[in-house]
GROMACS .gro file of C-alpha atoms in nm:
model
  141
    1UNK     CA    1   2.865  -2.198   2.082
    2UNK     CA    2   2.972  -1.836   2.099
    3UNK     CA    3   2.744  -1.540   2.157
    4UNK     CA    4   2.789  -1.435   1.795
    5UNK     CA    5   2.658  -1.772   1.677
    6UNK     CA    6   2.348  -1.737   1.894
    7UNK     CA    7   2.284  -1.390   1.756
    8UNK     CA    8   2.311  -1.521   1.398
    9UNK     CA    9   2.071  -1.804   1.483
   10UNK     CA   10   1.825  -1.544   1.614
   11UNK     CA   11   1.869  -1.343   1.293
   12UNK     CA   12   1.785  -1.653   1.088
   13UNK     CA   13   1.485  -1.732   1.307
   14UNK     CA   14   1.353  -1.374   1.278
   15UNK     CA   15   1.393  -1.384   0.900
   16UNK     CA   16   1.216  -1.721   0.878
   17UNK     CA   17   0.923  -1.597   1.087
   18UNK     CA   18   0.910  -1.280   0.878
   19UNK     CA   19   0.877  -1.485   0.560
   20UNK     CA   20   0.590  -1.681   0.714
   21UNK     CA   21   0.402  -1.377   0.841
   22UNK     CA   22   0.491  -1.112   0.584
   23UNK     CA   23   0.552  -0.839   0.840
   24UNK     CA   24   0.824  -0.599   0.740
   25UNK     CA   25   0.905  -0.512   1.101
   26UNK     CA   26   1.077  -0.843   1.173
   27UNK     CA   27   1.329  -0.754   0.903
   28UNK     CA   28   1.404  -0.435   1.094
   29UNK     CA   29   1.435  -0.622   1.423
   30UNK     CA   30   1.674  -0.866   1.254
   31UNK     CA   31   1.902  -0.573   1.168
   32UNK     CA   32   1.936  -0.512   1.541
   33UNK     CA   33   2.011  -0.879   1.600
   34UNK     CA   34   2.272  -0.873   1.323
   35UNK     CA   35   2.430  -0.563   1.478
   36UNK     CA   36   2.454  -0.749   1.809
   37UNK     CA   37   2.625  -1.039   1.628
   38UNK     CA   38   2.878  -0.798   1.482
   39UNK     CA   39   2.932  -0.649   1.829
   40UNK     CA   40   2.996  -1.002   1.960
   41UNK     CA   41   3.250  -1.063   1.683
   42UNK     CA   42   3.424  -0.740   1.787
   43UNK     CA   43   3.455  -0.870   2.144
   44UNK     CA   44   3.185  -0.665   2.319
   45UNK     CA   45   3.032  -0.804   2.636
   46UNK     CA   46   2.685  -0.957   2.653
   47UNK     CA   47   2.527  -0.646   2.806
   48UNK     CA   48   2.669  -0.429   2.526
   49UNK     CA   49   2.545  -0.679   2.267
   50UNK     CA   50   2.192  -0.665   2.409
   51UNK     CA   51   2.198  -0.285   2.417
   52UNK     CA   52   2.324  -0.274   2.056
   53UNK     CA   53   2.046  -0.512   1.948
   54UNK     CA   54   1.783  -0.303   2.123
   55UNK     CA   55   1.909   0.035   2.003
   56UNK     CA   56   1.966  -0.065   1.639
   57UNK     CA   57   1.640  -0.263   1.617
   58UNK     CA   58   1.435   0.016   1.774
   59UNK     CA   59   1.607   0.283   1.564
   60UNK     CA   60   1.530   0.085   1.248
   61UNK     CA   61   1.162   0.053   1.338
   62UNK     CA   62   1.134   0.423   1.432
   63UNK     CA   63   1.312   0.530   1.113
   64UNK     CA   64   1.074   0.315   0.907
   65UNK     CA   65   0.769   0.463   1.084
   66UNK     CA   66   0.894   0.817   1.015
   67UNK     CA   67   0.963   0.733   0.652
   68UNK     CA   68   0.615   0.584   0.609
   69UNK     CA   69   0.457   0.893   0.764
   70UNK     CA   70   0.622   1.114   0.499
   71UNK     CA   71   0.493   0.893   0.215
   72UNK     CA   72   0.123   0.811   0.260
   73UNK     CA   73  -0.017   0.484   0.131
   74UNK     CA   74  -0.119   0.467  -0.232
   75UNK     CA   75  -0.483   0.497  -0.330
   76UNK     CA   76  -0.677   0.172  -0.375
   77UNK     CA   77  -0.636   0.015  -0.718
   78UNK     CA   78  -0.995   0.098  -0.817
   79UNK     CA   79  -0.924   0.473  -0.790
   80UNK     CA   80  -0.548   0.485  -0.848
   81UNK     CA   81  -0.457   0.637  -1.187
   82UNK     CA   82  -0.118   0.464  -1.172
   83UNK     CA   83  -0.295   0.126  -1.174
   84UNK     CA   84  -0.611   0.198  -1.371
   85UNK     CA   85  -0.561   0.418  -1.677
   86UNK     CA   86  -0.936   0.494  -1.701
   87UNK     CA   87  -0.919   0.721  -1.395
   88UNK     CA   88  -0.942   1.083  -1.502
   89UNK     CA   89  -1.081   1.009  -1.850
   90UNK     CA   90  -1.376   1.212  -1.976
   91UNK     CA   91  -1.714   1.064  -2.066
   92UNK     CA   92  -2.029   1.233  -2.199
   93UNK     CA   93  -2.356   1.143  -2.030
   94UNK     CA   94  -2.669   1.220  -2.232
   95UNK     CA   95  -2.922   1.128  -1.963
   96UNK     CA   96  -2.953   0.948  -1.631
   97UNK     CA   97  -3.189   0.657  -1.582
   98UNK     CA   98  -3.450   0.649  -1.305
   99UNK     CA   99  -3.243   0.396  -1.108
  100UNK     CA  100  -2.951   0.641  -1.082
  101UNK     CA  101  -2.736   0.488  -1.355
  102UNK     CA  102  -2.643   0.600  -1.703
  103UNK     CA  103  -2.494   0.433  -2.006
  104UNK     CA  104  -2.204   0.562  -2.215
  105UNK     CA  105  -1.998   0.442  -2.508
  106UNK     CA  106  -1.642   0.430  -2.380
  107UNK     CA  107  -1.344   0.249  -2.533
  108UNK     CA  108  -1.568   0.087  -2.792
  109UNK     CA  109  -1.811  -0.069  -2.546
  110UNK     CA  110  -2.126   0.024  -2.356
  111UNK     CA  111  -2.049   0.097  -1.990
  112UNK     CA  112  -2.281   0.143  -1.695
  113UNK     CA  113  -2.206   0.466  -1.512
  114UNK     CA  114  -2.291   0.555  -1.152
  115UNK     CA  115  -2.237   0.892  -0.984
  116UNK     CA  116  -1.978   0.940  -0.713
  117UNK     CA  117  -2.133   0.961  -0.365
  118UNK     CA  118  -2.280   1.306  -0.319
  119UNK     CA  119  -2.228   1.410  -0.683
  120UNK     CA  120  -2.527   1.552  -0.872
  121UNK     CA  121  -2.676   1.353  -1.159
  122UNK     CA  122  -2.652   1.605  -1.439
  123UNK     CA  123  -2.608   1.535  -1.809
  124UNK     CA  124  -2.287   1.651  -1.971
  125UNK     CA  125  -1.917   1.597  -1.931
  126UNK     CA  126  -1.796   1.382  -1.642
  127UNK     CA  127  -1.461   1.243  -1.526
  128UNK     CA  128  -1.405   0.882  -1.423
  129UNK     CA  129  -1.297   0.874  -1.057
  130UNK     CA  130  -1.315   0.500  -0.993
  131UNK     CA  131  -1.381   0.171  -1.169
  132UNK     CA  132  -1.585  -0.079  -0.967
  133UNK     CA  133  -1.619  -0.406  -1.153
  134UNK     CA  134  -1.773  -0.315  -1.487
  135UNK     CA  135  -1.913   0.019  -1.371
  136UNK     CA  136  -1.756   0.360  -1.406
  137UNK     CA  137  -1.796   0.589  -1.107
  138UNK     CA  138  -1.802   0.949  -1.231
  139UNK     CA  139  -1.808   1.304  -1.103
  140UNK     CA  140  -1.901   1.616  -1.301
  141UNK     CA  141  -1.604   1.760  -1.489
   0.00000   0.00000   0.00000
């Protein structure tokens, strides 16, 4: 078998392992292996093929890391307004119970409300900052 064939076999193996593990980085490494296969098809020597695989694979991983640094990870679903449309909605709290909870009518149902960590328990207008199970976590508006 030619060098190009071996490179393509390695690409397939990297893609198969990636599908089993779910790591995105093996896809990036496989781009380097595919670039080495193309270099082999173009008649480059084995040393050049290895260098191409290393440079393209490493450049892909570094580029992905830099791209991810510019775009931070999304907020967890419980506090992400793109996932949970209750985030940011206003509720009126008449009074807090002794156990630190309150009850509000919201969306046609009675909800248990808890304050956000460190937030004061004052009656009045509050904003939903998170939904944990069937409880609304609120902060003063």
